[in-house]
mmCIF file of N, CA and C in Angstrom:
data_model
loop_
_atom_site.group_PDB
_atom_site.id
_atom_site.type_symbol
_atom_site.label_atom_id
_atom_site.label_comp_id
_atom_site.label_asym_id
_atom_site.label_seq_id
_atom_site.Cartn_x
_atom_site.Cartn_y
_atom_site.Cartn_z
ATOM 1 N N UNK A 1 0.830 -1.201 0.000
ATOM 2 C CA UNK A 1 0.000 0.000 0.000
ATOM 3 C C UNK A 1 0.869 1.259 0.000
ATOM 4 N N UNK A 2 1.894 1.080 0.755
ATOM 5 C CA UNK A 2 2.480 2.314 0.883
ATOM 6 C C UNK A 2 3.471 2.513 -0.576
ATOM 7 N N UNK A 3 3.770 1.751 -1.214
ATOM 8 C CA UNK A 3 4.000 1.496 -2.467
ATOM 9 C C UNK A 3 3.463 2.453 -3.436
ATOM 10 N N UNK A 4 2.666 1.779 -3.533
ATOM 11 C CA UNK A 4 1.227 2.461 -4.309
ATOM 12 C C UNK A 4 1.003 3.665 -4.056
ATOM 13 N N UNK A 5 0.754 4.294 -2.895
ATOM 14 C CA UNK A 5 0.964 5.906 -2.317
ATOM 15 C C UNK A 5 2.100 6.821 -2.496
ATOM 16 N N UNK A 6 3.228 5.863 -2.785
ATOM 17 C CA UNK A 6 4.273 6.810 -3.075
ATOM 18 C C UNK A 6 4.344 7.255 -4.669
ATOM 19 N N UNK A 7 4.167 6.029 -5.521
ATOM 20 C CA UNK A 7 3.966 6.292 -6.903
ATOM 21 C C UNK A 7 3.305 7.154 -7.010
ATOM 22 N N UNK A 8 1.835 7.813 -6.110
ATOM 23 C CA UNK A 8 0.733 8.487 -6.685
ATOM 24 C C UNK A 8 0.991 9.698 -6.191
ATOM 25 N N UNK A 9 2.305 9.835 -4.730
ATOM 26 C CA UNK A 9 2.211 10.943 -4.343
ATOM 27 C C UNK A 9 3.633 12.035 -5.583
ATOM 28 N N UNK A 10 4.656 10.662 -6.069
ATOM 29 C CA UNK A 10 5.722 11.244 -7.392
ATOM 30 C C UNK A 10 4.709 11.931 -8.660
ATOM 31 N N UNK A 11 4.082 10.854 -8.640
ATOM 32 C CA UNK A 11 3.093 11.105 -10.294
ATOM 33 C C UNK A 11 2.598 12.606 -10.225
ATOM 34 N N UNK A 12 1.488 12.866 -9.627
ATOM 35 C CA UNK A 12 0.765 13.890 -9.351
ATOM 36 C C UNK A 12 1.385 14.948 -9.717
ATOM 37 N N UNK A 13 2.389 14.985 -8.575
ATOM 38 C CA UNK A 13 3.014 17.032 -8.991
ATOM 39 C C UNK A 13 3.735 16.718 -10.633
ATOM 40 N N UNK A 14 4.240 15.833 -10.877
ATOM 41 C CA UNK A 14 5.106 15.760 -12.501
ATOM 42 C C UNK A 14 4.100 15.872 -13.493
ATOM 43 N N UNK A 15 2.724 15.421 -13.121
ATOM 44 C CA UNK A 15 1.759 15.390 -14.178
ATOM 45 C C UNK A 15 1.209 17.085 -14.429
ATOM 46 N N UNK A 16 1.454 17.715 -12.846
ATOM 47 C CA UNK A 16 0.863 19.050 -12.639
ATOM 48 C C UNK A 16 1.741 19.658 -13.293
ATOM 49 N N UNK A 17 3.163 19.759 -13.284
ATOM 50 C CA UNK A 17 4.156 19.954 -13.800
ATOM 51 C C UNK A 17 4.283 20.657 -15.925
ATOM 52 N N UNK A 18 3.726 18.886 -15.898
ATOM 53 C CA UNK A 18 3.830 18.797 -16.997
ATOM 54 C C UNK A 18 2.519 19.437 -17.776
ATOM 55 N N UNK A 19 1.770 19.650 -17.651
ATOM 56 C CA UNK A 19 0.435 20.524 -17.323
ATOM 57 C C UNK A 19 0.617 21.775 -17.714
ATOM 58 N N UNK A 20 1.495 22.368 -16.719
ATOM 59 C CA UNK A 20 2.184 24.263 -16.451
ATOM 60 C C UNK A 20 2.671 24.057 -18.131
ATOM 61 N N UNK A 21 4.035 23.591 -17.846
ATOM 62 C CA UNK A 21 4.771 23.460 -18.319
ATOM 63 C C UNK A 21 4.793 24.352 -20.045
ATOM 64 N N UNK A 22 3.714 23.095 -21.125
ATOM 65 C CA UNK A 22 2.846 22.982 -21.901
ATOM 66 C C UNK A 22 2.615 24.441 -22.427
ATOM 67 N N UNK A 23 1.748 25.447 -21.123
ATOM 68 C CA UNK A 23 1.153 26.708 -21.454
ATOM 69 C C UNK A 23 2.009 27.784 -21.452
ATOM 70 N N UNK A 24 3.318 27.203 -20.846
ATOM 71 C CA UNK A 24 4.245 28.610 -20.142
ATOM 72 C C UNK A 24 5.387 28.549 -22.017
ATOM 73 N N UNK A 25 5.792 29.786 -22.095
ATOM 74 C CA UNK A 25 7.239 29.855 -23.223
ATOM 75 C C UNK A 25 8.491 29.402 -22.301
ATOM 76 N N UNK A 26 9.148 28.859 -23.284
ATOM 77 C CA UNK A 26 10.536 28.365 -23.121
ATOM 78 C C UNK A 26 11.345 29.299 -21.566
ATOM 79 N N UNK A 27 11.273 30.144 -22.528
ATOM 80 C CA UNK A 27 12.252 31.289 -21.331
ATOM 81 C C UNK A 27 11.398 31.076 -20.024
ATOM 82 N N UNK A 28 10.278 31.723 -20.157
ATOM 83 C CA UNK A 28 9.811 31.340 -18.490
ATOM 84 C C UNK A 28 10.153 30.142 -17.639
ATOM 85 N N UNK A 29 9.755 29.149 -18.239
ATOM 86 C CA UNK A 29 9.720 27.963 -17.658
ATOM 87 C C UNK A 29 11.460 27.680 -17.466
ATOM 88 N N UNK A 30 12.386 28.107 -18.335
ATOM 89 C CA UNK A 30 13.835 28.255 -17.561
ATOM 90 C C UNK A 30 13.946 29.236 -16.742
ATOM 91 N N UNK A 31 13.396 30.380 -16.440
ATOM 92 C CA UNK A 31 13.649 30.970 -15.070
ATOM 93 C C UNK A 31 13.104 30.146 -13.745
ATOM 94 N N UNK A 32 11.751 29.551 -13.998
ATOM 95 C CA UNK A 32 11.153 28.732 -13.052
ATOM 96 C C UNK A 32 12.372 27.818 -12.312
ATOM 97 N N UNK A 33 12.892 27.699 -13.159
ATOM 98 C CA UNK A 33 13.477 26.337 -12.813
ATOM 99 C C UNK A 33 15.219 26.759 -11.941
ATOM 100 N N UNK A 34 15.087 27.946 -12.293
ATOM 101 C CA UNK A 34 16.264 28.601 -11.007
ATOM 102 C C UNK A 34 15.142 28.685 -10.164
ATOM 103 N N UNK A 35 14.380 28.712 -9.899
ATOM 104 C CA UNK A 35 13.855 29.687 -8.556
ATOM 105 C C UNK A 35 13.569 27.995 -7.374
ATOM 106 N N UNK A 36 13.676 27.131 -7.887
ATOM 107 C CA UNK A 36 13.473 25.534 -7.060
ATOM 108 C C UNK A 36 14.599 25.290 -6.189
ATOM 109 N N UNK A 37 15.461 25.261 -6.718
ATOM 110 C CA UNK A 37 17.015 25.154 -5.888
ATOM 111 C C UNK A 37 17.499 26.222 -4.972
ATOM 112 N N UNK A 38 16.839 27.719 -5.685
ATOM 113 C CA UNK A 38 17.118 28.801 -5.188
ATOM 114 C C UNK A 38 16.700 28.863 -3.971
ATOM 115 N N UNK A 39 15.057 28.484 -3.947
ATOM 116 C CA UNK A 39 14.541 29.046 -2.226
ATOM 117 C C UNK A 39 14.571 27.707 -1.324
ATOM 118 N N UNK A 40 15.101 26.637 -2.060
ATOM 119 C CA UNK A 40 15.639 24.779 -1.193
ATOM 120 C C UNK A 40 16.998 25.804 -0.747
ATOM 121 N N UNK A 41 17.924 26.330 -1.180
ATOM 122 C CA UNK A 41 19.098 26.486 -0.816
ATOM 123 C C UNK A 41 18.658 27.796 0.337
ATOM 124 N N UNK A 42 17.738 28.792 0.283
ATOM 125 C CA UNK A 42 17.482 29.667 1.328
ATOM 126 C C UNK A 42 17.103 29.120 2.269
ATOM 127 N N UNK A 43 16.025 28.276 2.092
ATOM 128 C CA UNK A 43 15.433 27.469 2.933
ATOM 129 C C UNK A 43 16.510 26.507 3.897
ATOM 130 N N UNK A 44 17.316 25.985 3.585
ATOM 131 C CA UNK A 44 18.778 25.560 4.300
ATOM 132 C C UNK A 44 19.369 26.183 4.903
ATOM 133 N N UNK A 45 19.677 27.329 4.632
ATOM 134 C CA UNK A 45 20.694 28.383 5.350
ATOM 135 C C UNK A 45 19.773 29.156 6.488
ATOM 136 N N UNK A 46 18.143 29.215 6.078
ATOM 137 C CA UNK A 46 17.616 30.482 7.462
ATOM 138 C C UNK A 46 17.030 29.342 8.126
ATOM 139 N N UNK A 47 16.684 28.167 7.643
ATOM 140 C CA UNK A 47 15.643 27.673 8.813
ATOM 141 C C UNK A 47 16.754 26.566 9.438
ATOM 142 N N UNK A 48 17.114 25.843 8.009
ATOM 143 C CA UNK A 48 17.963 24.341 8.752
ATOM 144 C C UNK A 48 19.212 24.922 9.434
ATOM 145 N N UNK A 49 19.563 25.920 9.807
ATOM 146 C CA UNK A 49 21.107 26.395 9.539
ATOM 147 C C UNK A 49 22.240 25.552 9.139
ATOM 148 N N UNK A 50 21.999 25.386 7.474
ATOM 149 C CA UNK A 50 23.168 25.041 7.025
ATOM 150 C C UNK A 50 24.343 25.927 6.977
ATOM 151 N N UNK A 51 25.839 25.541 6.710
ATOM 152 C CA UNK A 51 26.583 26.815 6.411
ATOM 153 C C UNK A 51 26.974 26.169 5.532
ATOM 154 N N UNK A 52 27.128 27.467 4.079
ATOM 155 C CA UNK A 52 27.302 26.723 3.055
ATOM 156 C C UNK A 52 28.894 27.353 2.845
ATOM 157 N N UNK A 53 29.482 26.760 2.349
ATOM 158 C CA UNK A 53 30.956 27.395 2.110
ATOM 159 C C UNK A 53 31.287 28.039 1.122
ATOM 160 N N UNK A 54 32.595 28.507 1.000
ATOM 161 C CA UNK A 54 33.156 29.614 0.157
ATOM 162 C C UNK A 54 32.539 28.669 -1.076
ATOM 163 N N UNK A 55 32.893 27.854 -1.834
ATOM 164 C CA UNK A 55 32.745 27.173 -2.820
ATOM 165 C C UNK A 55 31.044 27.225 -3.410
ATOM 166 N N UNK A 56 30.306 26.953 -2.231
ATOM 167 C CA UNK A 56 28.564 26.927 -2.456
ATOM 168 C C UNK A 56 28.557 28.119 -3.137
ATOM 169 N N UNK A 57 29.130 29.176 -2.014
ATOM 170 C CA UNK A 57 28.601 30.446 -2.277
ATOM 171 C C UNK A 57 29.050 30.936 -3.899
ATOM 172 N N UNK A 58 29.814 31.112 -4.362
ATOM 173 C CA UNK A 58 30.414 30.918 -5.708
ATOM 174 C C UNK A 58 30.031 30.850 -6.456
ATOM 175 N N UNK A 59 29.726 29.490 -6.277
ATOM 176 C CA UNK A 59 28.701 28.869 -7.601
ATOM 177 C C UNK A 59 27.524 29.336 -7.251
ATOM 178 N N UNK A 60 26.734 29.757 -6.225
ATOM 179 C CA UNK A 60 25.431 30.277 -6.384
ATOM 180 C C UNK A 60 25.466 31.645 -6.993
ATOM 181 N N UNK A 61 26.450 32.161 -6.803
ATOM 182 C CA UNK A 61 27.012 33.662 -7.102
ATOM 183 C C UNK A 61 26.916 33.466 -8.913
ATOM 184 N N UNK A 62 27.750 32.045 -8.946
ATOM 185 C CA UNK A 62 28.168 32.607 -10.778
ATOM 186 C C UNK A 62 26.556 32.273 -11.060
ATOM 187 N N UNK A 63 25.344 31.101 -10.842
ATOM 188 C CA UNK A 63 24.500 30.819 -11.322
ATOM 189 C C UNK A 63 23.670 31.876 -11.376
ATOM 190 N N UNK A 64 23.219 33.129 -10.396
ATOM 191 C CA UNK A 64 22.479 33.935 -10.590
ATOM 192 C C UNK A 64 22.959 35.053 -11.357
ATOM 193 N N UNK A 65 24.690 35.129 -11.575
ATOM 194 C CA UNK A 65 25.267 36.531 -12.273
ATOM 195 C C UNK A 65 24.908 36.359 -13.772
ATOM 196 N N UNK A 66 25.062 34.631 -14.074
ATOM 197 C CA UNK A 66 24.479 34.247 -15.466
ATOM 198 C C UNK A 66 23.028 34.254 -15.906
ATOM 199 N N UNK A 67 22.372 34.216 -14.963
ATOM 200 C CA UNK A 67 20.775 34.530 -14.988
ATOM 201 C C UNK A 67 20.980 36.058 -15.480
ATOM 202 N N UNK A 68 21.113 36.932 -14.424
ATOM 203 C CA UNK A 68 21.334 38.289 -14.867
ATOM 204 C C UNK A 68 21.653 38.502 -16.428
ATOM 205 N N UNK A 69 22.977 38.163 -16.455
ATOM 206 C CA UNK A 69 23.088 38.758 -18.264
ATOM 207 C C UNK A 69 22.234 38.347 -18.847
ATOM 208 N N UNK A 70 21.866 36.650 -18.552
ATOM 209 C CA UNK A 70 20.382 36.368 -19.974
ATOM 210 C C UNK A 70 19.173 37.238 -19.834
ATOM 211 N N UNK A 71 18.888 37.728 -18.450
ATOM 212 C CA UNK A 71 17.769 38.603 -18.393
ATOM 213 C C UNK A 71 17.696 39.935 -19.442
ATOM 214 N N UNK A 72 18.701 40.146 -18.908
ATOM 215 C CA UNK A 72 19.486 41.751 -19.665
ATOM 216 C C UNK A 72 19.516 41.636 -20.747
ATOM 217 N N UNK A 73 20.171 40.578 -21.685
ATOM 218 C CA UNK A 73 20.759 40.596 -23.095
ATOM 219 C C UNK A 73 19.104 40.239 -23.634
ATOM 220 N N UNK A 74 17.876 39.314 -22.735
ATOM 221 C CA UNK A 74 16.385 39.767 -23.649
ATOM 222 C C UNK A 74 15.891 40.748 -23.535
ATOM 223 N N UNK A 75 16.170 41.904 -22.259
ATOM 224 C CA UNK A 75 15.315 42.885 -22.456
ATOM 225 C C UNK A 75 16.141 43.856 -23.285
ATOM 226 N N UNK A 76 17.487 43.678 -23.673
ATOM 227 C CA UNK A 76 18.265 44.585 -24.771
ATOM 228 C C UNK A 76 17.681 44.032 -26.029
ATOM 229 N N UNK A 77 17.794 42.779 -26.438
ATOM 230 C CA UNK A 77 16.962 42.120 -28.046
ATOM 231 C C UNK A 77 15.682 42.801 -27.738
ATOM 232 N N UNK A 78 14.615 42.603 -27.072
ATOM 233 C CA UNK A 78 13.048 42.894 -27.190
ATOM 234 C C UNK A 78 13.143 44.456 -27.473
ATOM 235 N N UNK A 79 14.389 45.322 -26.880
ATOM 236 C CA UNK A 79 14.083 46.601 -27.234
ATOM 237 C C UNK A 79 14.629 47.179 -28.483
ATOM 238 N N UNK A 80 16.041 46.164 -28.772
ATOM 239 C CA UNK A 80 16.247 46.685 -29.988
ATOM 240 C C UNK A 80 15.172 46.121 -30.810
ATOM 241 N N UNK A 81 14.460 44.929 -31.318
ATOM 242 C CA UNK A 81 13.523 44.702 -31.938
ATOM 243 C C UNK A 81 12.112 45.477 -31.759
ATOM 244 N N UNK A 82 11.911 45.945 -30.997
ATOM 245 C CA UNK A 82 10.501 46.873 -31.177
ATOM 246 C C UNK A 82 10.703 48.250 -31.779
ATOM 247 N N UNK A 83 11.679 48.721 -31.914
ATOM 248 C CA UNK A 83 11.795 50.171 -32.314
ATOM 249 C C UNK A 83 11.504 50.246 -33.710
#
């Protein structure tokens, strides 16, 4: 039984998932997908008190500085293309 409950409790959100997914554009649904790890990794540091080290920090550093430019370099294309 508990078998069976676990399959249905995996299935569900992937099906919901896959659902979103479907309606959302490309780009969105890759920002989504920083923001999962992002507030698991906040969520570690204010509630669990993890300490994350020089190295964590880094790489969380380069992953959001690279978010940044892709943000930037579409709202520079969308503006050079509308004019």
């Amino acid at each position: 039984l508990l078998l069976i409950a676990a399959g249905i409790v995996t299935t569900v959100p992937l099906l919901c998932f896959t659902a979103a997914a479907t309606r959302l554009r490309l780009s969105t649904l890759g920002f989504f997908q920083y923001i999962g790890p992002t507030l698991m990794f906040l969520l570690a540091v204010t509630f669990y008190g993890e300490k994350p080290g020089a190295d964590k920090m880094v790489t969380f550093a380069f992953i959001w500085v690279a978010l940044a430019i892709f943000v930037m370099d579409a709202i520079y294309t969308q503006r050079r293309t509308s004019k």
